[in-house]
PDB file of C-alpha atoms in Angstrom:
ATOM      1  CA  MET A   1     -19.156 -13.664 -11.149  1.00 40.00           C
ATOM      2  CA  PRO A   2     -17.182 -16.797 -10.248  1.00 50.00           C
ATOM      3  CA  VAL A   3     -13.412 -16.627 -10.199  1.00 50.00           C
ATOM      4  CA  LEU A   4     -11.906 -18.966 -12.776  1.00 56.00           C
ATOM      5  CA  ASP A   5      -8.405 -19.086 -11.321  1.00 62.00           C
ATOM      6  CA  VAL A   6      -8.463 -18.705  -7.540  1.00 61.00           C
ATOM      7  CA  GLU A   7      -4.697 -19.112  -7.189  1.00 69.00           C
ATOM      8  CA  ALA A   8      -4.019 -16.328  -9.681  1.00 66.00           C
ATOM      9  CA  CYS A   9      -6.511 -14.099  -7.896  1.00 69.00           C
ATOM     10  CA  LYS A  10      -4.856 -14.839  -4.547  1.00 74.00           C
ATOM     11  CA  SER A  11      -1.550 -13.839  -6.130  1.00 81.00           C
ATOM     12  CA  PHE A  12      -3.040 -10.489  -7.136  1.00 82.00           C
ATOM     13  CA  VAL A  13      -4.413 -10.002  -3.612  1.00 84.00           C
ATOM     14  CA  TYR A  14      -1.004 -10.822  -2.156  1.00 85.00           C
ATOM     15  CA  ALA A  15       0.743  -8.467  -4.596  1.00 88.00           C
ATOM     16  CA  ASN A  16      -1.639  -5.636  -3.759  1.00 90.00           C
ATOM     17  CA  ARG A  17      -1.040  -6.146  -0.040  1.00 88.00           C
ATOM     18  CA  ILE A  18       2.732  -6.045  -0.561  1.00 91.00           C
ATOM     19  CA  ILE A  19       2.413  -2.874  -2.650  1.00 93.00           C
ATOM     20  CA  ALA A  20       0.201  -1.301   0.037  1.00 94.00           C
ATOM     21  CA  ASP A  21       2.778  -2.137   2.706  1.00 93.00           C
ATOM     22  CA  HIS A  22       5.508  -0.628   0.536  1.00 95.00           C
ATOM     23  CA  PHE A  23       3.584   2.643   0.183  1.00 96.00           C
ATOM     24  CA  LYS A  24       2.827   2.709   3.928  1.00 96.00           C
ATOM     25  CA  ALA A  25       6.514   2.289   4.742  1.00 96.00           C
ATOM     26  CA  THR A  26       7.439   5.005   2.241  1.00 95.00           C
ATOM     27  CA  ALA A  27       4.864   7.371   3.735  1.00 95.00           C
ATOM     28  CA  GLN A  28       6.271   6.756   7.210  1.00 95.00           C
ATOM     29  CA  GLU A  29       9.864   7.360   6.087  1.00 95.00           C
ATOM     30  CA  VAL A  30       8.927  10.588   4.325  1.00 94.00           C
ATOM     31  CA  LEU A  31       6.935  11.765   7.333  1.00 92.00           C
ATOM     32  CA  GLU A  32       9.958  11.152   9.559  1.00 93.00           C
ATOM     33  CA  ALA A  33      12.169  13.034   7.092  1.00 91.00           C
ATOM     34  CA  VAL A  34       9.826  16.042   7.164  1.00 90.00           C
ATOM     35  CA  GLN A  35      10.904  16.767  10.715  1.00 88.00           C
ATOM     36  CA  THR A  36      14.559  17.063   9.750  1.00 91.00           C
ATOM     37  CA  PHE A  37      14.015  20.042   7.424  1.00 90.00           C
ATOM     38  CA  GLU A  38      13.683  23.627   8.565  1.00 90.00           C
ATOM     39  CA  ASP A  39      12.523  24.994   5.205  1.00 91.00           C
ATOM     40  CA  THR A  40       8.725  25.319   5.305  1.00 91.00           C
ATOM     41  CA  ASP A  41       8.301  24.798   1.565  1.00 93.00           C
ATOM     42  CA  THR A  42      10.293  21.557   1.654  1.00 92.00           C
ATOM     43  CA  ARG A  43       8.335  20.358   4.677  1.00 92.00           C
ATOM     44  CA  LEU A  44       5.023  21.021   2.927  1.00 94.00           C
ATOM     45  CA  ARG A  45       6.109  19.192  -0.218  1.00 94.00           C
ATOM     46  CA  LEU A  46       7.322  16.191   1.768  1.00 94.00           C
ATOM     47  CA  ALA A  47       4.128  16.102   3.832  1.00 94.00           C
ATOM     48  CA  ASP A  48       2.149  16.128   0.578  1.00 96.00           C
ATOM     49  CA  LEU A  49       4.295  13.269  -0.741  1.00 95.00           C
ATOM     50  CA  SER A  50       3.622  11.304   2.441  1.00 95.00           C
ATOM     51  CA  ARG A  51      -0.150  11.819   2.087  1.00 96.00           C
ATOM     52  CA  THR A  52       0.023  10.716  -1.537  1.00 96.00           C
ATOM     53  CA  ALA A  53       1.856   7.525  -0.557  1.00 96.00           C
ATOM     54  CA  GLU A  54      -0.772   6.837   2.127  1.00 97.00           C
ATOM     55  CA  GLU A  55      -3.533   7.316  -0.456  1.00 97.00           C
ATOM     56  CA  ARG A  56      -1.832   4.874  -2.828  1.00 97.00           C
ATOM     57  CA  ALA A  57      -1.540   2.348   0.003  1.00 96.00           C
ATOM     58  CA  ALA A  58      -5.261   2.692   0.688  1.00 97.00           C
ATOM     59  CA  GLN A  59      -6.048   2.180  -3.004  1.00 96.00           C
ATOM     60  CA  HIS A  60      -4.108  -1.089  -3.085  1.00 94.00           C
ATOM     61  CA  GLU A  61      -5.657  -2.277   0.185  1.00 93.00           C
ATOM     62  CA  ASN A  62      -9.116  -1.556  -1.211  1.00 94.00           C
ATOM     63  CA  LEU A  63      -8.278  -3.389  -4.416  1.00 91.00           C
ATOM     64  CA  ALA A  64      -7.130  -6.439  -2.450  1.00 88.00           C
ATOM     65  CA  GLU A  65     -10.360  -6.381  -0.431  1.00 89.00           C
ATOM     66  CA  LEU A  66     -12.459  -6.123  -3.600  1.00 88.00           C
ATOM     67  CA  GLN A  67     -10.602  -9.066  -5.114  1.00 83.00           C
ATOM     68  CA  GLU A  68     -11.229 -11.108  -1.981  1.00 81.00           C
ATOM     69  CA  ARG A  69     -14.905 -10.163  -2.008  1.00 83.00           C
ATOM     70  CA  ASP A  70     -15.155 -11.205  -5.659  1.00 79.00           C
ATOM     71  CA  MET A  71     -13.655 -14.591  -4.781  1.00 74.00           C
ATOM     72  CA  GLY A  72     -15.969 -14.997  -1.824  1.00 71.00           C
ATOM     73  CA  VAL A  73     -13.111 -16.004   0.458  1.00 64.00           C
ATOM     74  CA  ARG A  74     -10.619 -14.218   2.654  1.00 63.00           C
ATOM     75  CA  CYS A  75      -7.020 -14.717   1.603  1.00 62.00           C
ATOM     76  CA  HIS A  76      -4.651 -15.054   4.492  1.00 55.00           C
ATOM     77  CA  CYS A  77      -1.873 -13.198   2.777  1.00 52.00           C
ATOM     78  CA  PRO A  78       0.796 -11.926   5.131  1.00 51.00           C
ATOM     79  CA  ASN A  79       1.402  -8.200   5.182  1.00 49.00           C
ATOM     80  CA  VAL A  80       5.092  -7.734   4.591  1.00 47.00           C
ATOM     81  CA  ALA A  81       6.701  -4.342   4.157  1.00 46.00           C
ATOM     82  CA  VAL A  82       9.078  -4.711   1.241  1.00 44.00           C
ATOM     83  CA  ARG A  83      11.836  -2.161   0.886  1.00 43.00           C
ATOM     84  CA  ALA A  84      14.242  -1.985  -2.007  1.00 42.00           C
ATOM     85  CA  VAL A  85      17.837  -1.855  -0.872  1.00 35.00           C
TER      86      VAL A  85
END
């Protein structure tokens, strides 16, 4: 199926890559925080949260790749980890 608006599709690819980077950064931060807690239950919950964030990142990366495949071109969208301050 041809893409009618390539620029809009590239924007979605870019947005999905930014979201994926955000989830990757969150997963890394949570994983680092896990090591600061002594409580086993808290550590397990934080490790689970980190895995969930990694899974969400993978979902957005896959979505971006599918969008690129649908367009038939590779978007050269920069991967930028975006963190809210």
